[in-house]
Amino acid sequence: MTALDLSSPVAVVGTGTMGQGIAQVALVAGHPVRLYDTLPGRAREAADAIGARLDRLVDKERLTGADRDAARARLLPAEDLPELADCALVVEAVLERLDVKQDLFRALEGIVADDCLLATNTSSLSVTAIGGALRNPGRFVGLHFFNPAPLLPLVEVVSGFATDVSSATRAFETARAWGKTPVACADTPGFIVNRIARPFYAEAFAVHEAQVADPATIDAVLCESGGFRMGAFELTDLIGQDVNESVTRSVWQSFFQDVRFTPSLAQRRLVESGRLGRKTGHGWYDHGEGAERPEPDTADKRQPPAYVVAEGDLGPASELLELIREAGIPVRDEGDDDQGASLLLPSGGRLVLADGQTAGEYRDFVYFDLALDYRTAGRIALSASQETSPQVLAEAIGLFQALGKQVSVIGDVPGMIVARTVARIIDLAHDAVAKGVATEEDIDTAMRLGVNYPLGPFEWSRRLGRTWAYVLLDDLHRRDPSGRYAPSLALYRHAHASDSREGTS
């Protein structure tokens, strides 16, 4: 099954930001495009707005004047639904209400030809439920674009329970012909991106609610250590707290209130107070005119330790040893140690990579957070208990400062910030593959392109090692047995697969 022929008309119903963006994508690709909106005059206004954006593309030399004029000639506002009768594809981008969408597609089914592909751009509703209102749900598919549709490359092609393979394939190939990067996905709450991205927000909010770090510090650690483009607090202020919380609540409810997707009470309070982010001037941060962005908590200068002793294999943090040597600090290698992988400091304290345990469980332990790349990371978070020796903490701070890092000291929280976030993302990704939601490759593509993650979940998993996420989450689950951190069966099988193969070889 191939993409729609460029001579085939495409209709977009709903002329808000997403509808206009999708229409522009189809138009620039070469299709005749029909715009329809239930409000009189809105389709004409949308056509004018798209025309103005085409003008800007010409000004930026991304489109020729001739191509713009041809595109404008192919763009037609429609006053009534019957004007869409000859379209080969109709994409809906209307209000996120099941009854509204079902009524629209029932009406369309009586107008368009039997081979017309019907698609919804829903981000939170069930594609199966919307298509269930149709006489022929086999031709119904989800085409979830990301905002702004003309710029962001990802499109989630969602197959409902009754969607024909031929319909999904045609939608997939059409999105690719439009210059997008499509990924195939089963109809599951949140699809790929909004399902697997939940921990990025949830764990940042949980650390904040635990009173161990403030939003500015958590955001700085996620960006400067974890390599994420924006921190969770800054990003949700940009998205809108009401919008982000609504998606979280929808996924949580759709999974029958699964504790892994529980919404944040702190975010609920923001929404209730009307502090929705940039659009209202205040969210987690103050966005009013002249407001200063709070600075992350950063430790004062400390002296580095005279030496460190490497005990055991530091795993994902092994590159620290080379950096420490380059900084002129002697590293003594003591090999394996019964206390696990750590860096022993002259004061007797130990530096340990975040593993889901707490510093208060051990004498003079200081945990350090996961980094995407310890060489290029600009900031490292440390976690210590109230009983940790000040000298031990000072040596730990001084060590990372000697490596050129800013250091943020947070409270004693298991899994810290980056580590627990990445582990939970990896877990949800493995669970999604095991349940037939999408392939590993499509999930990695979706998370990199849809939310700009530095690595896809399976790229993280391969880099960190087969057992890393499972061990961290299992430790977290023992300390918080609510079920929020319980590793999935899929992650358990993944973590133990290599051991079972070695045992039979």
Short mmCIF file of C-alpha atoms in Angstrom, two decimals:
data_model
loop_
_atom_site.label_atom_id
_atom_site.label_comp_id
_atom_site.label_asym_id
_atom_site.label_seq_id
_atom_site.Cartn_x
_atom_site.Cartn_y
_atom_site.Cartn_z
CA MET A 1 0.00 0.00 0.00
CA THR A 2 1.51 3.30 -1.09
CA ALA A 3 1.03 6.91 -0.06
CA LEU A 4 -1.87 8.94 -1.36
CA ASP A 5 -1.33 10.36 -4.81
CA LEU A 6 -0.54 14.08 -4.70
CA SER A 7 -3.57 14.77 -6.88
CA SER A 8 -5.84 13.39 -4.13
CA PRO A 9 -7.58 16.10 -2.09
CA VAL A 10 -6.96 16.12 1.65
CA ALA A 11 -9.39 17.71 4.10
CA VAL A 12 -8.69 19.06 7.57
CA VAL A 13 -11.64 19.56 9.91
CA GLY A 14 -10.91 21.99 12.72
CA THR A 15 -8.90 25.15 12.06
CA GLY A 16 -7.13 25.81 15.32
CA THR A 17 -3.35 25.76 15.65
CA MET A 18 -3.04 22.03 15.00
CA GLY A 19 -5.56 21.99 12.17
CA GLN A 20 -3.81 24.83 10.38
CA GLY A 21 -0.43 23.17 10.88
CA ILE A 22 -1.57 19.83 9.47
CA ALA A 23 -3.21 21.58 6.52
CA GLN A 24 0.02 23.44 5.80
CA VAL A 25 2.01 20.19 5.84
CA ALA A 26 -0.33 18.52 3.33
CA LEU A 27 -0.46 21.66 1.21
CA VAL A 28 3.31 22.13 0.96
CA ALA A 29 3.63 18.42 0.14
CA GLY A 30 1.56 19.09 -2.98
CA HIS A 31 -2.04 18.07 -2.19
CA PRO A 32 -5.19 20.07 -2.82
CA VAL A 33 -6.42 20.89 0.69
CA ARG A 34 -9.93 21.67 1.95
CA LEU A 35 -10.44 23.41 5.28
CA TYR A 36 -13.65 23.10 7.25
CA ASP A 37 -14.79 24.49 10.59
CA THR A 38 -18.23 24.54 12.15
CA LEU A 39 -17.91 28.24 12.97
CA PRO A 40 -18.80 30.41 9.96
CA GLY A 41 -15.84 32.28 8.51
CA ARG A 42 -13.21 30.36 10.47
CA ALA A 43 -12.09 28.27 7.50
CA ARG A 44 -11.51 31.44 5.44
CA GLU A 45 -9.56 33.02 8.32
CA ALA A 46 -7.45 29.87 8.65
CA ALA A 47 -6.72 29.86 4.91
CA ASP A 48 -5.53 33.47 5.17
CA ALA A 49 -3.34 32.62 8.16
CA ILE A 50 -1.76 29.70 6.28
CA GLY A 51 -1.18 31.96 3.30
CA ALA A 52 0.63 34.45 5.53
CA ARG A 53 2.88 31.66 6.85
CA LEU A 54 3.66 30.63 3.27
CA ASP A 55 4.70 34.23 2.62
CA ARG A 56 7.12 34.03 5.55
CA LEU A 57 8.58 30.82 4.15
CA VAL A 58 9.25 32.67 0.89
CA ASP A 59 10.89 35.52 2.83
CA LYS A 60 13.15 32.95 4.53
CA GLU A 61 13.91 31.35 1.15
CA ARG A 62 12.44 28.03 2.24
CA LEU A 63 9.79 28.16 -0.48
CA THR A 64 9.82 29.73 -3.92
CA GLY A 65 7.28 32.32 -4.90
CA ALA A 66 5.93 30.05 -7.62
CA ASP A 67 5.45 27.15 -5.17
CA ARG A 68 3.68 29.49 -2.76
CA ASP A 69 1.29 30.70 -5.43
CA ALA A 70 0.57 27.12 -6.51
CA ALA A 71 -0.06 26.09 -2.89
CA ARG A 72 -2.44 28.99 -2.33
CA ALA A 73 -4.38 27.96 -5.41
CA ARG A 74 -4.78 24.43 -3.99
CA LEU A 75 -6.11 25.67 -0.62
CA LEU A 76 -9.89 25.96 -0.49
CA PRO A 77 -12.10 26.81 2.52
CA ALA A 78 -15.28 24.74 2.69
CA GLU A 79 -18.58 26.10 3.99
CA ASP A 80 -20.29 22.72 4.41
CA LEU A 81 -19.15 19.15 5.07
CA PRO A 82 -20.50 17.83 1.72
CA GLU A 83 -17.77 19.87 -0.01
CA LEU A 84 -15.32 17.24 1.31
CA ALA A 85 -17.03 14.43 -0.60
CA ASP A 86 -14.18 13.82 -3.08
CA CYS A 87 -11.35 13.84 -0.48
CA ALA A 88 -9.13 10.78 -0.15
CA LEU A 89 -8.13 11.64 3.43
CA VAL A 90 -9.91 13.61 6.13
CA VAL A 91 -7.93 14.55 9.24
CA GLU A 92 -9.85 15.76 12.29
CA ALA A 93 -8.39 18.28 14.74
CA VAL A 94 -11.42 19.40 16.75
CA LEU A 95 -12.29 19.58 20.44
CA GLU A 96 -10.90 16.73 22.56
CA ARG A 97 -14.30 15.27 23.36
CA LEU A 98 -15.27 11.76 22.39
CA ASP A 99 -18.88 12.59 21.54
CA VAL A 100 -17.89 15.54 19.34
CA LYS A 101 -15.40 13.46 17.38
CA GLN A 102 -17.77 10.51 17.01
CA ASP A 103 -20.57 12.74 15.71
CA LEU A 104 -18.21 14.31 13.17
CA PHE A 105 -17.02 10.98 11.78
CA ARG A 106 -20.54 9.59 11.62
CA ALA A 107 -21.46 12.57 9.46
CA LEU A 108 -18.36 12.21 7.31
CA GLU A 109 -19.00 8.53 6.72
CA GLY A 110 -22.21 9.40 4.95
CA ILE A 111 -20.45 11.94 2.72
CA VAL A 112 -17.04 10.64 1.61
CA ALA A 113 -16.33 7.64 -0.61
CA ASP A 114 -15.91 4.18 0.90
CA ASP A 115 -12.16 4.20 0.24
CA CYS A 116 -11.57 7.58 1.93
CA LEU A 117 -9.14 7.32 4.84
CA LEU A 118 -10.45 8.88 8.05
CA ALA A 119 -7.98 10.06 10.68
CA THR A 120 -8.00 11.71 14.10
CA ASN A 121 -5.24 13.87 15.53
CA THR A 122 -6.33 13.12 19.10
CA SER A 123 -3.57 13.08 21.71
CA SER A 124 -5.56 11.75 24.65
CA LEU A 125 -8.65 9.85 23.49
CA SER A 126 -8.90 6.25 22.36
CA VAL A 127 -8.65 5.83 18.60
CA THR A 128 -10.62 2.62 18.99
CA ALA A 129 -13.44 4.40 20.82
CA ILE A 130 -13.70 7.17 18.23
CA GLY A 131 -13.65 4.68 15.36
CA GLY A 132 -16.18 2.48 17.16
CA ALA A 133 -18.93 4.87 16.10
CA LEU A 134 -18.32 4.09 12.40
CA ARG A 135 -19.95 1.47 10.22
CA ASN A 136 -16.50 0.75 8.76
CA PRO A 137 -13.90 1.35 11.50
CA GLY A 138 -11.28 -0.47 9.41
CA ARG A 139 -10.50 2.73 7.51
CA PHE A 140 -10.08 4.78 10.67
CA VAL A 141 -6.61 5.58 12.05
CA GLY A 142 -4.85 7.98 14.38
CA LEU A 143 -2.45 10.53 12.89
CA HIS A 144 -0.98 12.29 15.91
CA PHE A 145 1.10 15.29 14.84
CA PHE A 146 3.14 17.31 17.31
CA ASN A 147 2.87 21.08 17.68
CA PRO A 148 3.96 22.98 15.63
CA ALA A 149 3.09 20.43 12.95
CA PRO A 150 5.02 22.11 10.09
CA LEU A 151 8.25 22.04 12.13
CA LEU A 152 8.24 18.91 14.27
CA PRO A 153 9.00 15.77 12.27
CA LEU A 154 7.28 13.09 14.36
CA VAL A 155 3.88 11.60 13.55
CA GLU A 156 2.46 8.74 15.62
CA VAL A 157 0.40 6.49 13.33
CA VAL A 158 -2.02 4.79 15.68
CA SER A 159 -3.93 1.63 14.81
CA GLY A 160 -7.20 1.18 16.66
CA PHE A 161 -8.47 -2.28 17.56
CA ALA A 162 -10.45 -2.46 14.30
CA THR A 163 -8.08 -0.54 12.00
CA ASP A 164 -7.18 -2.44 8.82
CA VAL A 165 -3.47 -2.99 8.22
CA SER A 166 -3.87 -1.48 4.74
CA SER A 167 -5.31 1.73 6.23
CA ALA A 168 -2.49 2.07 8.78
CA THR A 169 0.10 1.41 6.09
CA ARG A 170 -1.39 4.01 3.76
CA ALA A 171 -1.47 6.58 6.55
CA PHE A 172 2.13 5.73 7.49
CA GLU A 173 3.41 6.06 3.93
CA THR A 174 1.47 9.27 3.36
CA ALA A 175 3.01 10.86 6.47
CA ARG A 176 6.44 9.81 5.23
CA ALA A 177 5.72 11.27 1.77
CA TRP A 178 4.86 14.54 3.50
CA GLY A 179 8.42 14.68 4.86
CA LYS A 180 7.55 13.48 8.33
CA THR A 181 9.06 10.68 10.39
CA PRO A 182 6.18 8.32 11.18
CA VAL A 183 6.22 5.67 13.89
CA ALA A 184 3.68 2.86 14.15
CA CYS A 185 1.80 2.49 17.41
CA ALA A 186 -1.02 0.42 18.85
CA ASP A 187 -3.95 2.22 20.46
CA THR A 188 -2.79 2.57 24.06
CA PRO A 189 -3.28 5.45 26.52
CA GLY A 190 -0.80 8.19 25.63
CA PHE A 191 0.34 6.28 22.52
CA ILE A 192 4.17 6.26 22.62
CA VAL A 193 5.38 9.70 23.65
CA ASN A 194 2.75 10.73 26.18
CA ARG A 195 2.87 7.30 27.80
CA ILE A 196 6.63 6.92 28.16
CA ALA A 197 7.32 10.60 28.96
CA ARG A 198 5.24 10.63 32.16
CA PRO A 199 8.19 9.85 34.52
CA PHE A 200 10.14 12.83 33.21
CA TYR A 201 7.58 15.10 34.84
CA ALA A 202 6.44 12.81 37.66
CA GLU A 203 9.86 12.13 39.16
CA ALA A 204 10.90 15.79 39.09
CA PHE A 205 7.69 16.71 40.86
CA ALA A 206 8.13 13.85 43.37
CA VAL A 207 11.65 15.01 44.27
CA HIS A 208 10.30 18.54 44.77
CA GLU A 209 7.38 17.28 46.88
CA ALA A 210 9.87 15.35 49.04
CA GLN A 211 11.40 18.75 49.95
CA VAL A 212 14.91 17.72 48.93
CA ALA A 213 15.44 20.13 46.01
CA ASP A 214 13.79 23.19 44.49
CA PRO A 215 12.49 23.42 40.89
CA ALA A 216 15.43 25.48 39.60
CA THR A 217 17.95 22.97 40.94
CA ILE A 218 16.05 19.95 39.61
CA ASP A 219 15.75 21.56 36.17
CA ALA A 220 19.44 22.42 36.14
CA VAL A 221 20.42 18.85 37.02
CA LEU A 222 18.12 17.36 34.35
CA CYS A 223 19.64 19.64 31.71
CA GLU A 224 23.28 20.00 32.72
CA SER A 225 23.77 16.43 33.93
CA GLY A 226 21.03 14.44 32.21
CA GLY A 227 21.38 16.17 28.84
CA PHE A 228 17.66 16.96 28.49
CA ARG A 229 16.79 20.02 26.44
CA MET A 230 14.59 21.56 29.16
CA GLY A 231 13.85 20.68 32.76
CA ALA A 232 10.43 19.37 33.80
CA PHE A 233 9.36 22.56 35.56
CA GLU A 234 10.41 24.89 32.75
CA LEU A 235 8.87 22.61 30.13
CA THR A 236 5.50 22.26 31.84
CA ASP A 237 5.38 26.05 32.29
CA LEU A 238 5.85 26.27 28.52
CA ILE A 239 3.28 23.57 27.71
CA GLY A 240 0.78 24.87 30.27
CA GLN A 241 0.25 23.22 33.63
CA ASP A 242 -3.39 22.58 32.84
CA VAL A 243 -2.54 20.88 29.53
CA ASN A 244 0.28 18.76 30.98
CA GLU A 245 -1.73 17.71 34.01
CA SER A 246 -4.71 16.88 31.82
CA VAL A 247 -2.62 14.49 29.73
CA THR A 248 -1.17 12.88 32.87
CA ARG A 249 -4.64 12.49 34.40
CA SER A 250 -6.02 11.05 31.16
CA VAL A 251 -3.25 8.42 30.95
CA TRP A 252 -3.67 7.58 34.66
CA GLN A 253 -7.42 7.15 34.37
CA SER A 254 -7.15 5.21 31.11
CA PHE A 255 -4.81 2.75 32.86
CA PHE A 256 -7.40 2.29 35.61
CA GLN A 257 -5.50 4.60 37.99
CA ASP A 258 -2.24 2.67 37.71
CA VAL A 259 0.03 4.05 40.45
CA ARG A 260 2.90 4.38 37.96
CA PHE A 261 1.03 7.24 36.30
CA THR A 262 -0.36 9.00 39.39
CA PRO A 263 -0.66 12.78 38.85
CA SER A 264 1.22 15.24 41.06
CA LEU A 265 -0.66 16.94 43.89
CA ALA A 266 1.72 19.90 43.68
CA GLN A 267 0.89 20.36 40.00
CA ARG A 268 -2.84 20.05 40.82
CA ARG A 269 -2.48 22.94 43.25
CA LEU A 270 -0.84 25.05 40.54
CA VAL A 271 -3.73 24.39 38.19
CA GLU A 272 -6.31 25.10 40.90
CA SER A 273 -4.62 28.41 41.67
CA GLY A 274 -4.61 29.48 38.02
CA ARG A 275 -0.82 29.45 37.81
CA LEU A 276 -0.69 27.72 34.45
CA GLY A 277 2.76 28.79 33.30
CA ARG A 278 3.91 31.30 30.75
CA LYS A 279 0.42 31.92 29.37
CA THR A 280 -0.78 33.26 32.74
CA GLY A 281 2.52 34.84 33.78
CA HIS A 282 3.18 32.40 36.62
CA GLY A 283 3.59 28.66 37.03
CA TRP A 284 6.42 26.93 38.79
CA TYR A 285 8.34 30.09 37.91
CA ASP A 286 7.36 33.75 37.80
CA HIS A 287 7.18 34.82 34.13
CA GLY A 288 6.05 38.36 34.80
CA GLU A 289 7.81 41.30 33.21
CA GLY A 290 11.13 41.87 34.93
CA ALA A 291 10.94 38.66 36.96
CA GLU A 292 14.29 37.00 37.59
CA ARG A 293 14.70 33.27 37.06
CA PRO A 294 15.76 31.61 40.34
CA GLU A 295 19.25 30.20 40.36
CA PRO A 296 19.91 26.52 41.07
CA ASP A 297 21.47 25.66 44.39
CA THR A 298 25.23 25.53 43.78
CA ALA A 299 27.85 24.56 46.35
CA ASP A 300 30.61 26.97 47.36
CA LYS A 301 34.19 26.18 46.41
CA ARG A 302 35.79 23.28 48.27
CA GLN A 303 39.26 21.75 48.20
CA PRO A 304 39.56 18.50 46.22
CA PRO A 305 40.70 15.34 47.99
CA ALA A 306 44.39 14.48 47.88
CA TYR A 307 43.54 11.15 46.20
CA VAL A 308 40.68 8.69 45.68
CA VAL A 309 40.60 4.91 45.86
CA ALA A 310 38.57 3.14 43.17
CA GLU A 311 36.82 0.09 44.59
CA GLY A 312 34.87 -2.16 42.22
CA ASP A 313 33.50 -1.35 38.77
CA LEU A 314 31.79 2.05 38.55
CA GLY A 315 29.81 0.87 35.51
CA PRO A 316 28.10 3.86 33.80
CA ALA A 317 30.38 6.20 35.76
CA SER A 318 33.67 4.49 34.86
CA GLU A 319 34.81 7.43 32.75
CA LEU A 320 35.10 9.47 35.95
CA LEU A 321 38.38 7.72 36.75
CA GLU A 322 40.04 9.12 33.64
CA LEU A 323 38.66 12.59 34.36
CA ILE A 324 39.96 12.46 37.92
CA ARG A 325 43.42 11.49 36.71
CA GLU A 326 43.35 14.26 34.10
CA ALA A 327 42.56 16.72 36.91
CA GLY A 328 45.80 15.67 38.62
CA ILE A 329 44.19 13.72 41.46
CA PRO A 330 45.84 10.31 42.02
CA VAL A 331 43.54 7.31 41.66
CA ARG A 332 44.41 4.12 43.49
CA ASP A 333 42.70 0.98 42.22
CA GLU A 334 41.83 -1.53 44.90
CA GLY A 335 39.81 -3.82 42.60
CA ASP A 336 36.61 -5.41 43.85
CA ASP A 337 35.17 -4.50 47.22
CA ASP A 338 32.48 -6.13 49.30
CA GLN A 339 30.68 -2.81 49.67
CA GLY A 340 30.22 -2.50 45.92
CA ALA A 341 31.50 0.00 43.37
CA SER A 342 32.57 3.26 44.96
CA LEU A 343 35.23 5.92 45.27
CA LEU A 344 36.81 5.90 48.71
CA LEU A 345 37.78 9.39 49.93
CA PRO A 346 40.73 10.16 52.26
CA SER A 347 38.28 10.98 55.08
CA GLY A 348 36.87 7.46 54.87
CA GLY A 349 33.65 8.41 53.11
CA ARG A 350 32.46 6.79 49.92
CA LEU A 351 31.12 8.25 46.67
CA VAL A 352 28.56 5.94 45.06
CA LEU A 353 26.53 6.24 41.86
CA ALA A 354 22.81 6.63 42.60
CA ASP A 355 21.34 3.14 42.97
CA GLY A 356 17.91 3.51 44.56
CA GLN A 357 19.19 3.37 48.14
CA THR A 358 19.60 6.24 50.58
CA ALA A 359 22.76 7.75 52.03
CA GLY A 360 21.32 7.47 55.54
CA GLU A 361 21.50 3.68 55.38
CA TYR A 362 25.30 3.74 55.39
CA ARG A 363 28.00 5.55 57.27
CA ASP A 364 29.37 8.55 55.38
CA PHE A 365 28.01 7.65 51.95
CA VAL A 366 27.55 10.41 49.38
CA TYR A 367 25.61 9.51 46.25
CA PHE A 368 26.21 11.21 42.90
CA ASP A 369 23.67 11.32 40.11
CA LEU A 370 23.72 9.78 36.66
CA ALA A 371 25.06 11.90 33.80
CA LEU A 372 24.55 11.53 30.08
CA ASP A 373 28.27 12.18 29.64
CA TYR A 374 30.42 12.84 32.67
CA ARG A 375 33.06 14.57 30.57
CA THR A 376 30.72 17.19 29.12
CA ALA A 377 28.27 17.48 32.02
CA GLY A 378 28.26 20.98 33.46
CA ARG A 379 26.66 20.04 36.77
CA ILE A 380 26.58 17.03 39.09
CA ALA A 381 24.10 16.46 41.89
CA LEU A 382 25.21 14.94 45.20
CA SER A 383 22.96 13.47 47.87
CA ALA A 384 23.92 13.09 51.51
CA SER A 385 22.12 12.40 54.77
CA GLN A 386 22.04 14.69 57.80
CA GLU A 387 24.48 12.34 59.52
CA THR A 388 27.07 12.51 56.73
CA SER A 389 30.36 13.96 57.91
CA PRO A 390 30.82 17.57 56.70
CA GLN A 391 34.40 16.68 55.77
CA VAL A 392 33.26 13.78 53.58
CA LEU A 393 30.70 15.96 51.81
CA ALA A 394 33.27 18.73 51.32
CA GLU A 395 35.73 16.28 49.72
CA ALA A 396 32.99 14.97 47.43
CA ILE A 397 32.05 18.49 46.36
CA GLY A 398 35.70 19.44 45.83
CA LEU A 399 36.33 16.36 43.71
CA PHE A 400 33.64 17.20 41.17
CA GLN A 401 34.53 20.89 41.23
CA ALA A 402 38.09 19.89 40.33
CA LEU A 403 36.61 18.19 37.26
CA GLY A 404 35.10 21.54 36.20
CA LYS A 405 31.56 20.80 37.37
CA GLN A 406 29.06 22.90 39.23
CA VAL A 407 27.78 20.89 42.19
CA SER A 408 24.25 20.85 43.60
CA VAL A 409 23.74 19.11 46.92
CA ILE A 410 20.22 17.77 47.36
CA GLY A 411 18.58 15.90 50.23
CA ASP A 412 18.75 12.19 50.86
CA VAL A 413 16.39 10.86 48.19
CA PRO A 414 16.74 7.37 46.66
CA GLY A 415 17.56 7.38 42.96
CA MET A 416 18.29 11.12 43.05
CA ILE A 417 17.02 13.00 39.96
CA VAL A 418 18.40 11.85 36.61
CA ALA A 419 18.92 8.23 37.62
CA ARG A 420 15.38 7.53 38.82
CA THR A 421 13.90 9.41 35.86
CA VAL A 422 15.90 7.49 33.26
CA ALA A 423 15.28 4.15 35.00
CA ARG A 424 11.52 4.67 34.95
CA ILE A 425 11.53 5.76 31.31
CA ILE A 426 13.50 2.61 30.42
CA ASP A 427 11.02 0.47 32.36
CA LEU A 428 7.94 1.92 30.67
CA ALA A 429 9.61 1.50 27.27
CA HIS A 430 10.35 -2.20 27.87
CA ASP A 431 6.81 -2.69 29.14
CA ALA A 432 5.39 -1.02 26.02
CA VAL A 433 7.35 -3.27 23.66
CA ALA A 434 6.34 -6.38 25.60
CA LYS A 435 2.68 -5.36 25.25
CA GLY A 436 2.92 -4.76 21.51
CA VAL A 437 2.59 -0.98 21.62
CA ALA A 438 5.56 -0.29 19.31
CA THR A 439 9.01 -1.54 18.37
CA GLU A 440 12.20 -0.57 20.22
CA GLU A 441 13.34 1.43 17.19
CA ASP A 442 10.08 3.35 16.89
CA ILE A 443 10.03 4.12 20.61
CA ASP A 444 13.58 5.50 20.51
CA THR A 445 12.71 7.56 17.43
CA ALA A 446 9.52 8.88 19.02
CA MET A 447 11.18 9.96 22.25
CA ARG A 448 14.08 11.67 20.52
CA LEU A 449 11.94 13.51 17.97
CA GLY A 450 8.74 14.00 19.94
CA VAL A 451 10.21 15.36 23.17
CA ASN A 452 13.87 15.96 22.25
CA TYR A 453 15.35 13.39 24.62
CA PRO A 454 19.14 13.11 24.26
CA LEU A 455 18.80 9.32 23.90
CA GLY A 456 15.92 6.97 23.31
CA PRO A 457 15.03 4.65 26.22
CA PHE A 458 16.65 1.63 24.58
CA GLU A 459 19.75 3.65 23.70
CA TRP A 460 19.97 4.57 27.40
CA SER A 461 19.40 0.93 28.36
CA ARG A 462 22.20 -0.36 26.15
CA ARG A 463 24.58 2.31 27.39
CA LEU A 464 23.83 1.73 31.08
CA GLY A 465 23.84 -2.06 30.99
CA ARG A 466 21.25 -4.79 31.04
CA THR A 467 20.59 -4.82 34.79
CA TRP A 468 21.08 -1.15 35.71
CA ALA A 469 17.47 0.08 35.53
CA TYR A 470 16.05 -3.07 37.10
CA VAL A 471 18.41 -2.97 40.10
CA LEU A 472 17.78 0.73 40.73
CA LEU A 473 13.99 0.39 40.53
CA ASP A 474 13.99 -2.75 42.66
CA ASP A 475 15.93 -0.85 45.34
CA LEU A 476 13.50 2.06 45.05
CA HIS A 477 10.52 -0.27 45.30
CA ARG A 478 11.85 -1.73 48.55
CA ARG A 479 11.94 1.78 50.01
CA ASP A 480 8.62 2.88 48.49
CA PRO A 481 6.45 -0.25 48.18
CA SER A 482 3.47 1.66 46.77
CA GLY A 483 4.04 -0.03 43.40
CA ARG A 484 5.13 3.18 41.69
CA TYR A 485 8.69 1.88 41.28
CA ALA A 486 8.04 -1.85 40.95
CA PRO A 487 9.97 -3.01 37.86
CA SER A 488 7.78 -4.41 35.12
CA LEU A 489 7.92 -8.09 34.24
CA ALA A 490 9.37 -7.07 30.87
CA LEU A 491 12.28 -5.28 32.56
CA TYR A 492 12.81 -8.24 34.91
CA ARG A 493 13.05 -10.59 31.94
CA HIS A 494 15.42 -8.23 30.15
CA ALA A 495 17.67 -7.88 33.21
CA HIS A 496 17.92 -11.64 33.74
CA ALA A 497 18.08 -12.75 30.11
CA SER A 498 21.88 -12.68 29.85
CA ASP A 499 22.31 -14.62 33.11
CA SER A 500 19.97 -17.39 31.93
CA ARG A 501 21.74 -17.66 28.58
CA GLU A 502 25.13 -17.85 30.25
CA GLY A 503 23.83 -20.54 32.60
CA THR A 504 22.85 -22.78 29.68
CA SER A 505 25.86 -22.18 27.46
#
